[in-house]
Structure formats: structure tokens, C-alpha cells
Coordinates of C-alpha atoms and ligand atoms in Angstrom, one line a residue:
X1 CA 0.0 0.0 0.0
X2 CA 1.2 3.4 -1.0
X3 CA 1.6 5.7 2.4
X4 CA 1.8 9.4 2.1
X5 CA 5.5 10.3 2.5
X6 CA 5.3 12.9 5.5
X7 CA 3.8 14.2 8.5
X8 CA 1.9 17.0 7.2
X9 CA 2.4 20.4 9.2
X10 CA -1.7 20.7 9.6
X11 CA -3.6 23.6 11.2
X12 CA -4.5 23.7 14.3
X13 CA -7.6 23.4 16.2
X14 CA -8.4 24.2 19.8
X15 CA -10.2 21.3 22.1
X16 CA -13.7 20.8 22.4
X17 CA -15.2 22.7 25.0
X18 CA -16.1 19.0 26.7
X19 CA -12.6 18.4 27.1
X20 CA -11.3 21.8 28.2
X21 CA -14.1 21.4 30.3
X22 CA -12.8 17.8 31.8
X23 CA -9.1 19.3 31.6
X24 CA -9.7 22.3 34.1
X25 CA -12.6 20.0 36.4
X26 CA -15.6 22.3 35.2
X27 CA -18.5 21.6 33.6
X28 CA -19.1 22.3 30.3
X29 CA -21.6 25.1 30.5
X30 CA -18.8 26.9 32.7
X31 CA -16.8 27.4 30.0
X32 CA -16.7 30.8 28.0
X33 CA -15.2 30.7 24.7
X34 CA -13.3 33.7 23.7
X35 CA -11.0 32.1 21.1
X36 CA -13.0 31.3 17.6
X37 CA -13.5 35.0 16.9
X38 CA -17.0 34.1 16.8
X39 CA -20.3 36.1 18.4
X40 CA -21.9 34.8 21.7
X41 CA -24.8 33.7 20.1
X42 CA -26.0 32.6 16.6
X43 CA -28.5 35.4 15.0
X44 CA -32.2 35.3 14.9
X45 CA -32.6 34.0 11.5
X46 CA -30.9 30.8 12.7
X47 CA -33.2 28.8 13.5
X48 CA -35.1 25.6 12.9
X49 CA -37.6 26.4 10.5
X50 CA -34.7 28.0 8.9
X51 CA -33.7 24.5 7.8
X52 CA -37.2 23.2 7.5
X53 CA -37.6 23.2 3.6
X54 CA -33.9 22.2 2.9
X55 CA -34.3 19.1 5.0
X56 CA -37.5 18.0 3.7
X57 CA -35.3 17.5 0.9
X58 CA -31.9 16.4 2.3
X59 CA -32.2 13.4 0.2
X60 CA -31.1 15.4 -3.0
X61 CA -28.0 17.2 -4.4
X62 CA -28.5 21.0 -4.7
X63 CA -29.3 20.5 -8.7
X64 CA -28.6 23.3 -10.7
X65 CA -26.5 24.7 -7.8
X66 CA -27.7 27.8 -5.3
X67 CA -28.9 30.6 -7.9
X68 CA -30.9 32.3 -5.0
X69 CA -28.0 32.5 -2.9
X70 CA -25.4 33.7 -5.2
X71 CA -28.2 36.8 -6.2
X72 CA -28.3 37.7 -2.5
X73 CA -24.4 37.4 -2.0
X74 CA -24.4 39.2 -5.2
X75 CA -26.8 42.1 -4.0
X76 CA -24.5 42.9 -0.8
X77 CA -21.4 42.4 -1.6
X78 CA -22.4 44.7 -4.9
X79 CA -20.8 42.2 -7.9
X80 CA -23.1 40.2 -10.0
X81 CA -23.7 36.1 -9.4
X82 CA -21.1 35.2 -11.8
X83 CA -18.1 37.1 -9.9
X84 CA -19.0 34.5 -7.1
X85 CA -17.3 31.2 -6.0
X86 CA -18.8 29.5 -3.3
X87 CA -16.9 27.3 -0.5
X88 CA -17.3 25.4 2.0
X89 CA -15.7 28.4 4.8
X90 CA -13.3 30.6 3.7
X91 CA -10.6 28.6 4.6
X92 CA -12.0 26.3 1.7
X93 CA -11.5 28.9 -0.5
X94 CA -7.7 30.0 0.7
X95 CA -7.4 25.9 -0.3
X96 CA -9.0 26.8 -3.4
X97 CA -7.0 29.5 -4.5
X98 CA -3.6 28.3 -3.5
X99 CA -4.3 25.1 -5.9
X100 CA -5.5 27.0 -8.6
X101 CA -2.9 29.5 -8.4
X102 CA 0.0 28.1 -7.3
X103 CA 2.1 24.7 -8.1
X104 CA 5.3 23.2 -7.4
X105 CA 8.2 25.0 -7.8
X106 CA 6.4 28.6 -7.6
X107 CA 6.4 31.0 -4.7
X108 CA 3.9 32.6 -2.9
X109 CA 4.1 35.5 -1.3
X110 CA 2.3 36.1 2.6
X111 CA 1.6 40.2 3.4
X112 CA 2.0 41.2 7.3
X113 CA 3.6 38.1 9.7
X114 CA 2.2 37.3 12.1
X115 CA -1.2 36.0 9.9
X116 CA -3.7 33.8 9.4
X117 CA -1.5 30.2 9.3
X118 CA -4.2 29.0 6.3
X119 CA -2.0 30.5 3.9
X120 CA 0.9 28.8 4.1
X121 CA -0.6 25.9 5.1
X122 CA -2.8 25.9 1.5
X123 CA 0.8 26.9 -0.1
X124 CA 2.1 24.0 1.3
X125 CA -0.6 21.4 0.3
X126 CA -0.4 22.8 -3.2
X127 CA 3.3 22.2 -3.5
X128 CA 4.5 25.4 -3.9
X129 CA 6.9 27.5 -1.4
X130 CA 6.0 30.8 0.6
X131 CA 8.5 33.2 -0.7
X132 CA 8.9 36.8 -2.4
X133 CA 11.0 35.8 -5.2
X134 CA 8.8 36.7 -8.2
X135 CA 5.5 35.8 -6.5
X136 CA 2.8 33.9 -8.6
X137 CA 0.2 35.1 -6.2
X138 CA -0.2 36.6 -2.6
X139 CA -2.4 36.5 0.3
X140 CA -3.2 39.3 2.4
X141 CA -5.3 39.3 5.5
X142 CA -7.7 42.3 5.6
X143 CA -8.1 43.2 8.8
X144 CA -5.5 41.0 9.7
X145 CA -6.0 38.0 12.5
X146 CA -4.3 37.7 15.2
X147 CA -3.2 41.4 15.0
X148 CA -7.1 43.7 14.2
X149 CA -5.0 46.2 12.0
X150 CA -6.4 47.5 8.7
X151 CA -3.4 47.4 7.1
X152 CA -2.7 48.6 3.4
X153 CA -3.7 46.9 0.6
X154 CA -0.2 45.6 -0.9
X155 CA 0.3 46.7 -4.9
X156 CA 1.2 43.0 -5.5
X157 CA -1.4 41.5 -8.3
X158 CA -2.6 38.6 -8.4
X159 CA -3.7 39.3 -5.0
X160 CA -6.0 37.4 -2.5
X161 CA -7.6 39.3 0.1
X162 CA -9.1 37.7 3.0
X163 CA -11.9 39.9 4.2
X164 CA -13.0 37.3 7.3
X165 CA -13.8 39.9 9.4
X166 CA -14.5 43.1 7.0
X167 CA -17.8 43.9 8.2
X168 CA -16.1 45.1 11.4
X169 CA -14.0 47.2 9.9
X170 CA -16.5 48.4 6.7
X171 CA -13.5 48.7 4.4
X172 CA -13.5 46.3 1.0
X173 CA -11.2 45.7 -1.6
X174 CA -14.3 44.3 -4.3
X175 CA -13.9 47.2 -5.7
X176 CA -11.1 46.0 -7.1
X177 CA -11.9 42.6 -8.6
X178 CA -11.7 43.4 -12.0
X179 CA -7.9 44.5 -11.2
X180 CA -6.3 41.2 -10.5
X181 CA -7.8 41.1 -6.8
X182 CA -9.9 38.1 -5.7
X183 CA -11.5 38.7 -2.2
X184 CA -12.7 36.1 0.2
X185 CA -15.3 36.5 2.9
X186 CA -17.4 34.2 5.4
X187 CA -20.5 33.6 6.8
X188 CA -18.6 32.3 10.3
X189 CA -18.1 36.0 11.7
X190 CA -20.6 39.0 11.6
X191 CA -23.0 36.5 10.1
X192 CA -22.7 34.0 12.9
X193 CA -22.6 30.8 11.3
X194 CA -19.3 29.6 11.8
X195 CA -20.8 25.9 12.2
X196 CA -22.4 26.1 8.6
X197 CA -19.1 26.4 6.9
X198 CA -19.9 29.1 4.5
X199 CA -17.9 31.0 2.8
X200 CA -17.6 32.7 -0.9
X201 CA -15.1 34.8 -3.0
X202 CA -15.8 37.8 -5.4
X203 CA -13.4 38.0 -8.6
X204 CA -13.5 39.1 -11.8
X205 CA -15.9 36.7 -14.4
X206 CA -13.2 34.8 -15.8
X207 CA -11.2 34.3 -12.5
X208 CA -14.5 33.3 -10.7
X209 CA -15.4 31.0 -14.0
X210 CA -11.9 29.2 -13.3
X211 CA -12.0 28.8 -9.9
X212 CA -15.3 27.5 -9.5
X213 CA -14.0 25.1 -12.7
X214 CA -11.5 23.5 -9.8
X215 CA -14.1 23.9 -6.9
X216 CA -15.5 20.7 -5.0
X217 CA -19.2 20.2 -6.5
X218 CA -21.4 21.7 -4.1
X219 CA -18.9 22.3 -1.6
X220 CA -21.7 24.0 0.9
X221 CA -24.6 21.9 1.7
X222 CA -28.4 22.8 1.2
X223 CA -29.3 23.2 4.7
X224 CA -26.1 25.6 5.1
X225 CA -27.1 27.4 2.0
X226 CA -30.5 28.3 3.7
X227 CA -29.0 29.4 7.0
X228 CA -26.8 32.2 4.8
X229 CA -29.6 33.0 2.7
X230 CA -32.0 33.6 5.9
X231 CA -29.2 35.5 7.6
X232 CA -28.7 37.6 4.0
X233 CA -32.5 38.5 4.4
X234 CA -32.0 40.1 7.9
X235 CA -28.5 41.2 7.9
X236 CA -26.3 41.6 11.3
X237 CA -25.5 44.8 12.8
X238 CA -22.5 44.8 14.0
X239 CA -22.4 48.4 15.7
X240 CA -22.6 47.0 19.5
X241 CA -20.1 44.4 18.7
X242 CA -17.6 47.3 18.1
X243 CA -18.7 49.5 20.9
X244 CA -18.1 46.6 23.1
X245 CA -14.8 46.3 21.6
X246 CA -13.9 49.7 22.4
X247 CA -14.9 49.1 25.7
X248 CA -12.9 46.1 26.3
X249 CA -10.0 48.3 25.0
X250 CA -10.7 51.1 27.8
X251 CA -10.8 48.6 30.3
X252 CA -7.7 46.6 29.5
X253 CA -5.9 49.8 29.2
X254 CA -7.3 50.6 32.6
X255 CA -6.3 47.2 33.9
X256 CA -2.5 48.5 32.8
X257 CA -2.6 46.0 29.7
X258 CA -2.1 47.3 26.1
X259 CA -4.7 45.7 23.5
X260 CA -3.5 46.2 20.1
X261 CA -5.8 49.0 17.8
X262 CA -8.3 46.6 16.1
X263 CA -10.7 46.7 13.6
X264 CA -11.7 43.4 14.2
X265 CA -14.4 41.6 16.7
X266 CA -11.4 40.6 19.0
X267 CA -8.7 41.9 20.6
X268 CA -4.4 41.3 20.8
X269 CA -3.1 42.0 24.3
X270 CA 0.7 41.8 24.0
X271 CA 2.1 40.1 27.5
X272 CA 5.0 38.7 29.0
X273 CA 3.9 35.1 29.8
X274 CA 1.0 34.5 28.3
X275 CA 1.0 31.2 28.4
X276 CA 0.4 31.1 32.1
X277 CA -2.0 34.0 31.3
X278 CA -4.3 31.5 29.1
X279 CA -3.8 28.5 31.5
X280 CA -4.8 30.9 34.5
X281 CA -8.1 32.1 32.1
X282 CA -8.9 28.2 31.9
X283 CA -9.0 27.3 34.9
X284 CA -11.6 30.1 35.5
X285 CA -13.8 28.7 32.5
X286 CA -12.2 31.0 30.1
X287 CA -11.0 30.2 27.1
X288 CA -8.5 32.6 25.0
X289 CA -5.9 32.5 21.8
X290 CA -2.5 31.8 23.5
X291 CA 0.6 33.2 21.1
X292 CA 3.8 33.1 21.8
X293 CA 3.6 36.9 22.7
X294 CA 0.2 37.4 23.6
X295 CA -3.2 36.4 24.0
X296 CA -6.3 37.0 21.8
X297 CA -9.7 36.7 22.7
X298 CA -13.4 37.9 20.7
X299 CA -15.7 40.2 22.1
X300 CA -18.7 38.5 23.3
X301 CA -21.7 41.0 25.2
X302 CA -20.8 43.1 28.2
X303 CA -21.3 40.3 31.3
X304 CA -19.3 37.8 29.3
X305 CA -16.3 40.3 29.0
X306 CA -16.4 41.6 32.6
X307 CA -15.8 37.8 33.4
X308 CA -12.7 38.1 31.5
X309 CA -12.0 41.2 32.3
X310 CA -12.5 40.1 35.6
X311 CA -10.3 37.0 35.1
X312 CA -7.7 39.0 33.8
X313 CA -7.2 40.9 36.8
X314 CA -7.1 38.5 39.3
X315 CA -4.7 36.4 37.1
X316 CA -2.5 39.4 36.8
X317 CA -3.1 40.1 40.5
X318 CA -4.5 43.8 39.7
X319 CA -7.8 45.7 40.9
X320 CA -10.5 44.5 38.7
X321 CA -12.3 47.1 36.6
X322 CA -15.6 46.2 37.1
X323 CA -17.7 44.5 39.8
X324 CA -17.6 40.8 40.7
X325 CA -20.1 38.7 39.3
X326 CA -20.4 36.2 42.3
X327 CA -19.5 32.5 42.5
X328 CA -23.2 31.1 42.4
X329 CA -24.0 31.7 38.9
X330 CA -24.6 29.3 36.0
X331 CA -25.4 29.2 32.2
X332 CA -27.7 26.8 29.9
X333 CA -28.7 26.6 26.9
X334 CA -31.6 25.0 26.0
X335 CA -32.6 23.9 22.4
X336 CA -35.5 22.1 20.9
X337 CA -36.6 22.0 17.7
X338 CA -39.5 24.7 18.7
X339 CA -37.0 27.0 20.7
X340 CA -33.8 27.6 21.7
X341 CA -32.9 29.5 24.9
X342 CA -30.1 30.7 26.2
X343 CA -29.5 32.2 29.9
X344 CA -27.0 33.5 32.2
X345 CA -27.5 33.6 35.7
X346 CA -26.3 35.0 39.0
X347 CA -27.8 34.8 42.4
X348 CA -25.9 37.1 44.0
X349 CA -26.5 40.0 41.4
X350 CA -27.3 43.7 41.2
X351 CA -30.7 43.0 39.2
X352 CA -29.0 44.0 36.1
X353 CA -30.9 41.8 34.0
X354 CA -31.4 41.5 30.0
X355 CA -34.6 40.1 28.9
X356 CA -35.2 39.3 24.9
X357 CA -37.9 36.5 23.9
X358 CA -39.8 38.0 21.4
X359 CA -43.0 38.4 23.4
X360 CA -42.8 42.0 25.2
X361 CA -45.2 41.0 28.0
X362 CA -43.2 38.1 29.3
X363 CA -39.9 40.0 28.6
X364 CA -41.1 42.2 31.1
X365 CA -42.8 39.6 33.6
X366 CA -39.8 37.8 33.4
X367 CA -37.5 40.9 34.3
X368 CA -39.6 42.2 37.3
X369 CA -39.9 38.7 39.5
X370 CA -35.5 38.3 38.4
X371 CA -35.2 42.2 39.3
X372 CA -36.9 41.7 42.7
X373 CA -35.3 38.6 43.3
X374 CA -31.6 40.5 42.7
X375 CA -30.6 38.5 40.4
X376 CA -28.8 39.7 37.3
X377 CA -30.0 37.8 34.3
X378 CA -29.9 37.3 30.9
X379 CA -32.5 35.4 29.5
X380 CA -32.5 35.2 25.1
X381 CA -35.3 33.2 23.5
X382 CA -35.5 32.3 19.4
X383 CA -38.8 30.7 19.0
X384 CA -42.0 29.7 16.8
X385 CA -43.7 32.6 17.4
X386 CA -45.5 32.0 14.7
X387 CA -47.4 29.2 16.6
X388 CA -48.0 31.5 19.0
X389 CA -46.0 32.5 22.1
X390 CA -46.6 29.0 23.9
X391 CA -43.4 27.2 23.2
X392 CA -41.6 30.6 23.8
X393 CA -42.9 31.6 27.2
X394 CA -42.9 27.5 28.8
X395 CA -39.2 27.2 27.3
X396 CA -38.3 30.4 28.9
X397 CA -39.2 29.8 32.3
X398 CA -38.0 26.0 31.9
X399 CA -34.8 27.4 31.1
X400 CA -34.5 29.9 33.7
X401 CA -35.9 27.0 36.4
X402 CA -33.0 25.0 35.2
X403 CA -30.2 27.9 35.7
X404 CA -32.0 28.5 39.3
X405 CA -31.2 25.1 40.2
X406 CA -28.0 24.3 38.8
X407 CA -27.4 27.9 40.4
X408 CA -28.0 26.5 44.0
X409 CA -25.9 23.8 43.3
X410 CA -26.4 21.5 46.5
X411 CA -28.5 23.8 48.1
X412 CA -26.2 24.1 50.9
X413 CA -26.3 27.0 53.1
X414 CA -29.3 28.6 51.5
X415 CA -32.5 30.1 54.0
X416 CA -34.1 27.6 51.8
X417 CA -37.7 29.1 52.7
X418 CA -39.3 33.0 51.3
X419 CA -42.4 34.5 51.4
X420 CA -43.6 37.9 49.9
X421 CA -46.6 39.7 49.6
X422 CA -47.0 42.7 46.5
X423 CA -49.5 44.9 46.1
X424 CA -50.2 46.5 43.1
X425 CA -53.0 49.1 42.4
X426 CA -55.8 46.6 42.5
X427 CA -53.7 43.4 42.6
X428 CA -52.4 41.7 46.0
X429 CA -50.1 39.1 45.8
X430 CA -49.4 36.5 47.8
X431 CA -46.4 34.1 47.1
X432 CA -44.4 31.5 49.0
X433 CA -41.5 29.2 47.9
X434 CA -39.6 26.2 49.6
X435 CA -36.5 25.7 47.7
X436 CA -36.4 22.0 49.0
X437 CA -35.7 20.4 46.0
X438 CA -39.4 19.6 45.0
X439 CA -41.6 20.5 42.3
X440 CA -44.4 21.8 43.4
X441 CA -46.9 24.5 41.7
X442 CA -50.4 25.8 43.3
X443 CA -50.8 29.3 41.5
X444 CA -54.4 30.8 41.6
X445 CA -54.3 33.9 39.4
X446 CA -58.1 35.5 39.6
X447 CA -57.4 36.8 36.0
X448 CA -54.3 36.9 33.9
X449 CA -53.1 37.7 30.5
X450 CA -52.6 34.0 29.0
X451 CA -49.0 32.2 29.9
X452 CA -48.4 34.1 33.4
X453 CA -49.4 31.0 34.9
X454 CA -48.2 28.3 33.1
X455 CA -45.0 29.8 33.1
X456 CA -44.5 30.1 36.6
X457 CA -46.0 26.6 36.7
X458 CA -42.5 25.7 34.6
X459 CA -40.2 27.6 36.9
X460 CA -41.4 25.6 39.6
X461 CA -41.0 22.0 37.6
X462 CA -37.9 23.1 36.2
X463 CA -36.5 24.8 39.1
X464 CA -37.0 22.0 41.4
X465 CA -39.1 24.3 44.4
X466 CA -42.6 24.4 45.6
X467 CA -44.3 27.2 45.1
X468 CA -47.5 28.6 46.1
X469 CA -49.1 32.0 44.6
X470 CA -52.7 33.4 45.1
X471 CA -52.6 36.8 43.3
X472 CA -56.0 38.8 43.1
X473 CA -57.7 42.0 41.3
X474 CA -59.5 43.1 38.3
X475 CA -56.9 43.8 35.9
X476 CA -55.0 40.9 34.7
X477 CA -52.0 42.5 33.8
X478 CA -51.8 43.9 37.5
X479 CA -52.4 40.6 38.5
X480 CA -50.0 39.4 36.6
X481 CA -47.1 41.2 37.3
X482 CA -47.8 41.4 41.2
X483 CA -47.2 38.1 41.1
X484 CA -43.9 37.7 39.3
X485 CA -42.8 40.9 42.1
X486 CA -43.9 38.1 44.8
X487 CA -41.9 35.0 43.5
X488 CA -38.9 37.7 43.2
X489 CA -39.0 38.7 46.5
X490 CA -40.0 35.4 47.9
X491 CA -37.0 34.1 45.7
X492 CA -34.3 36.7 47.2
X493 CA -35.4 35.7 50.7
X494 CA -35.1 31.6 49.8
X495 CA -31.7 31.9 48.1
X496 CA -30.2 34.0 50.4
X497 CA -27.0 31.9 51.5
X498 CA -26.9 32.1 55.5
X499 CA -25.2 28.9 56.5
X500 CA -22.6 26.6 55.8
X501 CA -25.5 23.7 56.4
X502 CA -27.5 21.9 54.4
X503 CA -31.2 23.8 55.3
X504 CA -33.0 20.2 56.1
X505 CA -33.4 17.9 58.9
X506 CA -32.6 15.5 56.8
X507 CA -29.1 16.3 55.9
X508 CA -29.6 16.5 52.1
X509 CA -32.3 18.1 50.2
Ligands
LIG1 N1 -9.8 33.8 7.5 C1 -9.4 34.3 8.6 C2 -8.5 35.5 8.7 C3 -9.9 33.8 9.8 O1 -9.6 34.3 11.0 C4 -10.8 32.7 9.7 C5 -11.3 31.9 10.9 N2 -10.7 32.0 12.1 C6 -11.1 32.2 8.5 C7 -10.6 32.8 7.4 C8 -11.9 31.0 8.4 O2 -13.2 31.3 8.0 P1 -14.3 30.2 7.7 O3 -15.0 29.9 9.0 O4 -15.2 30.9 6.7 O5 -13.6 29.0 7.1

């Protein structure tokens, strides 16, 4: 049998989050990934009945290829469908350009080391050399990973730019396609689809004609092709992702560290010993780029990066610059094929909390009983609201029962036992919660506005606690909402910790 002749310098993934998670002792939903220069959270449009219509038809090739896709690519990245070359990710498309451009014996040339290592990786596996001696083509990363900068646009032609991360920095070289430039972009970043594996490249008709001649057939697959086309049709914003950049900047600077100017959706922070640094952050549940002289890590949403920020400080042994966010919190994320939930939680918050499930009235149920509880919360929801806000509201609060009690861990040292009683113009009130570890739900509202009570009926099954709630009065939105205020306050009193004990007779709860 014919073997292949070397060990092949490959590129290099992380770990799963499983085993970081195993490495370090956490679990799994501890850990906070910081290193795929990703977002937090995949967009709206990513959803289930996203995929619906592609699967019903899984059992069939993409004939005739994705016309519908390539118009909307076409349409906002302002070329026409024939300049376009679909891949499977970008990197499928560095792979792609190497091999067509490149072949033993030529050099290729790589703009601004330290860079993406796909490059010379793809140079490698086409058989040519990375080198400036009469290059046959060069790669260019625009902003440039690890380092954020916008660098400029080298004069070499032919010239591929990776534009991975342009929408963050809202500078293009398309314009430029017909002048020996072929530019490659992805779904995986401001798009949030990094698992679909989509990416595509814009040159000029000929170029794009050639390169899709030497392209895997139907390198992207149908259901992937729906996810981009869905997230084309409600395109990302990425304005907060850049103010929260900004603000990660200030606060590093204030933490003494010096973050590289980026133009990315992550940040360099040159240090000393940053492999320590990263092993320190892991051990915490945080996960960041380690490189030989610094680490890298994306922005995620302001709670997320106070944890590192947070992390940072106390690895580095300097005054954190912002407030601790408690020991007794948790994460979970929840997804069915009719919702999918996501939510961060801390006992011992400020009552900063972040509601978003598509069904205002709950939103803002939801945010008064974790308000008055003091917890700080953020609760996201993506669901079929086109059934009607069922699924929505019942995932919601089975989610958030599910970060209570992973929350209380044990249970031990907690009063165990709140009551409350909330009046509210006409409405009174009356809630009271054992945190024992059963399920138990007896909630009388006189009137209410549909879901109140079936969702605190979940919190309860989820949440492993009995709870009791009478709440009276004639308007049922008063109603309502007194009696998410009670279960708060009943809450803050039950998981207030007061001992080292386990609250039970029993010894166990
Ligand atoms: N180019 C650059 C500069 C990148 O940083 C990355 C991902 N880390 C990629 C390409 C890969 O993109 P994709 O997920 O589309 O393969």
C-alpha cells in the first residue's frame, strides 16, 4: 500500500469545550469561549424552521447549484452572481486559490507576519513554497488576525484578500476585482454561522469562471445554504459588537494592559507570559488565543467580557475594573426544535438583567420577578412565534428554572424558605417558595393575560421548588405582574445563603 510520505504540518484546532471542560474539572456550561473570533450567540434568523424546507429534501443534491443565494451574496457584496465562488468556509477557499494559483516549484508570497497560518498551510498542500521571489500570487489578510489592523492593501497583483472579518472594519477591496484582486469572505463572523461552513469569494468573471472550474461540486450543503440565505435576508449589525470592543479596549488599558488597535471583533493584548495567562483564564472557564507573545480573545456581550475582564485581573493580580459577578451563577442553553434558549445567571447580582424573547409582555414579567429577586440575568429566546407564544414563554421559564437550580448547586447553606406579599394598584399578591428540591406548583391567578401561569407553573418543575401563589384583582396584567414581584421577593429571601448547612433535617435536600 502506498503511504503518504510525511507528516503534514496541519492547522490547528483548539479542544472541544467537553474536554477543556474535563481538563480544568468544570463543567461544560462553565466554560466561556473567547478564542474562535466568533459572536456569543448565533443570530435570529438561525433557527429551525430556517432549515425546514432544505431538510424536507436532504435526500437530494442542490441541482442546478444555489442561484438564489449567489443573487443575494451578489446584491451585498455589490458584484453580479457570476463574480461569485462559493466554499465550504473561507478557509476552503484560501485551499481553493492556492491550488489553482499556485504549483510546485512557484512562490507565494504572505503580506504582514504574524497572519492567518491557512495561507501557508494551503501553499504547502499545493506544492509550492512561501516566498517573495517573483511571487505567482499573494495572500493578504484584511483586517489582519491575530493582530485587528487595517493594514494597506499591498500593490502585489494577483492578490488574494481575506476579508473574514470586513464587516467590522466596513472597508472592501471588491472594488477591485476586475484588477487582478480576488476577495474572500465568510459567513462564520458578523453573520454567525461559523458551524455552517460558509464562505464565498468575489473576482472578476473569468477568474471566478476558473476557480469554481476547480471547486468541489457543491462544496456547501443545502441546509447551510439556507442558514446564509436567511441570515442575508436580515442582515447583522454589528455596531454593538464594536462599541463593546472599544470598551474592552478602555478597560484593558485601565487594567494596565495594552490591547493592540483593532478593527476586528477581537482583541491582541501583548504580554510577558501569556502562556500562564491562558492557562490561568482556563482554569476560570475562560478560554483565549494563546501566542507566543500574547493572547487573543473575541468580544462577546458586556457580562461575558467583565468575566474576562475580571479573570484578567485577578490572574495578573491587579484591581479588577468592574464589579464581581459572584460564585453562584450558571449558564444553559436549552434547544429544541421549537425553541432555543439561552441564559446567564447569578444569584448574588445587582438585578442587572437583559430580557429578549420576542414576546414583550413576558420580557417584562420575566424581568420584574428576576429584578426583585436580585438577580442579574440574561434570558435570550429564538422561537416559533408564529405558533403562538406557547413554546416561547414555557421554554423560557423551563430554562430559567433549570439555571435556578444548577445555580443553587447543593443547596447548601441557602434560607431555603421566602415569602412575599406585593401589592399593586388593585392586585395583592401572595407568594411563597420552599427551595427543598421539590416540584411543586399551586398558582391561583383571579385573571391573567394567558401564559403568566403556566409559566411560573414551569419555573417551579424546572426549578425543582414548591411554590404557592394566590394573586388577586381586576386587571389581569396587574395581577400578573404582582405576582412575578412576589416570587422575586420570595426568591431573594429563599436563596439568600446564611449557613454553611444543608437547610433540612434531613441532611440533604
Ligand atoms: N480567514 C481568517 C482570517 C480567519 O480568521 C478565519 C477563521 N478563524 C477564516 C478565514 C476561516 O473562515 P471560515 O470559517 O469561513 O472558514
Amino acid at each position: 500500500m502506498r503511504t503518504l510520505p510525511v507528516a503534514f504540518a496541519a492547522y490547528k484546532w483548539a479542544p472541544s469545550t467537553e474536554e477543556l471542560a474535563r481538563r480544568v474539572g468544570l463543567d461544560a456550561f462553565d466554560i466561556v469561549r473567547f478564542d474562535g473570533n466568533v459572536p456569543g450567540w448565533p443570530a435570529p434568523s438561525a433557527r429551525p424552521a430556517t432549515v425546514a424546507a432544505a431538510l424536507a429534501r436532504v435526500n437530494e443534491y442542490a441541482h442546478g447549484g444555489y442561484p438564489q443565494l449567489l443573487r443575494a451574496i451578489a446584491d451585498y457584496a455589490g458584484v453580479e452572481p457570476e463574480n461569485i465562488v462559493l466554499g465550504a468556509g473561507a478557509d476552503d477557499l484560501i485551499l481553493l486559490c492556492a491550488r489553482a494559483f499556485a504549483g510546485p516549484g512557484d512562490q507565494v508570497a504572505i503580506a504582514n507576519e504574524p497572519t492567518y497560518p491557512l495561507f501557508a498551510i494551503a501553499v504547502a498542500l499545493a506544492g509550492a513554497e512561501v516566498g517573495t521571489d517573483d511571487p505567482v500570487v499573494t495572500f493578504c489578510c484584511r483586517p489582519n488576525n491575530p493582530t485587528g489592523a487595517l493594514d494597506p492593501l499591498p500593490a502585489a497583483r494577483p492578490l488574494i484578500v481575506d476579508e473574514a472579518y470586513w464587516e467590522y472594519a466596513g472597508e472592501t477591496a471588491a472594488g477591485l476585482i476586475d484588477d487582478g484582486v480576488v476577495v474572500l469572505r465568510t459567513f462564520s463572523k458578523a453573520f454567525a454561522l461559523a458551524g455552517a461552513r460558509v464562505g464565498y469569494a468575489l473576482a472578476d468573471v473569468d477568474t471566478a469562471t476558473e476557480l469554481n472550474r476547480r471547486q468541489a461540486p457543491l462544496a456547501v450543503s443545502t441546509t447551510s445554504a439556507a442558514l446564509a440565505l436567511a441570515g442575508l435576508a436580515d442582515l447583522p449589525d454589528v455596531t454593538d459588537q464594536v462599541e463593546e470592543r472599544e470598551r474592552m479596549a478602555r478597560a484593558l488599558g485601565a487594567l494596565g494592559l495594552e490591547p493592540l488597535p483593532s478593527r476586528t471583533n477581537f482583541l491582541f493584548v501583548p504580554l510577558d507570559e501569556p502562556e500562564s495567562v491562558g492557562e490561568a483564564l482556563l482554569r476560570r472557564g475562560l478560554v483565549v488565543r494563546v501566542f507566543p507573545d500574547g493572547i487573543r480573545f473575541n468580544v462577546r456581550d458586556g457580562e461575558d467580557d467583565d468575566l474576562l475582564l475580571e479573570g484578567l485581573a485577578h490572574v495578573l493580580d491587579r484591581p479588577a475594573p468592574v464589579a464581581p459577578a459572584g460564585t453562584r451563577r450558571t449558564r444553559v442553553l436549552r434547544a429544541t426544535a421549537e425553541t432555543r434558549i439561552r441564559v446567564r445567571l447569578s444569584l448574588d447580582g445587582a438585578s442587572r438583567v437583559r430580557i429578549s424573547t420576542g414576546e414583550g409582555l413576558y420580557d417584562h414579567l420575566l424581568e420584574q420577578l428576576a429584578f426583585h429577586a436580585g438577580f442579574d440575568l440574561v434570558l435570550e429566546a429564538v422561537g416559533d412565534l408564529e405558533t403562538g407564544p406557547h413554546h416561547t414563554v414555557e421554554d423560557a421559564a423551563l430554562a430559567l428554572g433549570e439555571a435556578l437550580d444548577r445555580a443553587l448547586g447543593d443547596r447548601r447553606g441557602i434560607a431555603r424558605y421566602g415569602d412575599a406579599v406585593v401589592p399593586m394598584d388593585d392586585a395583592l399578591a401572595r407568594a411563597s417558595i420552599d427551595l427543598g428540591g421539590r416540584s411543586w406548583a399551586d398558582v391561583r391567578l383571579e385573571c391573567e393575560p394567558g401564559l403568566a401561569q403556566h409559566a411560573l407553573q414551569s419555573l417551579a418543575q424546572a426549578g425543582r421548588l414548591a411554590l404557592h401563589v394566590e394573586s388577586t384583582g381586576s386587571d389581569e396584567h396587574h395581577v400578573a405582574e404582582a405576582a412575578f414581584k412576589a416570587v422575586g421577593r420570595a426568591l431573594r429571601t429563599a436563596v439568600h445563603a446564611e449557613s454553611s448547612g444543608i437547610p433540612s433535617t434531613k441532611g440533604v435536600l
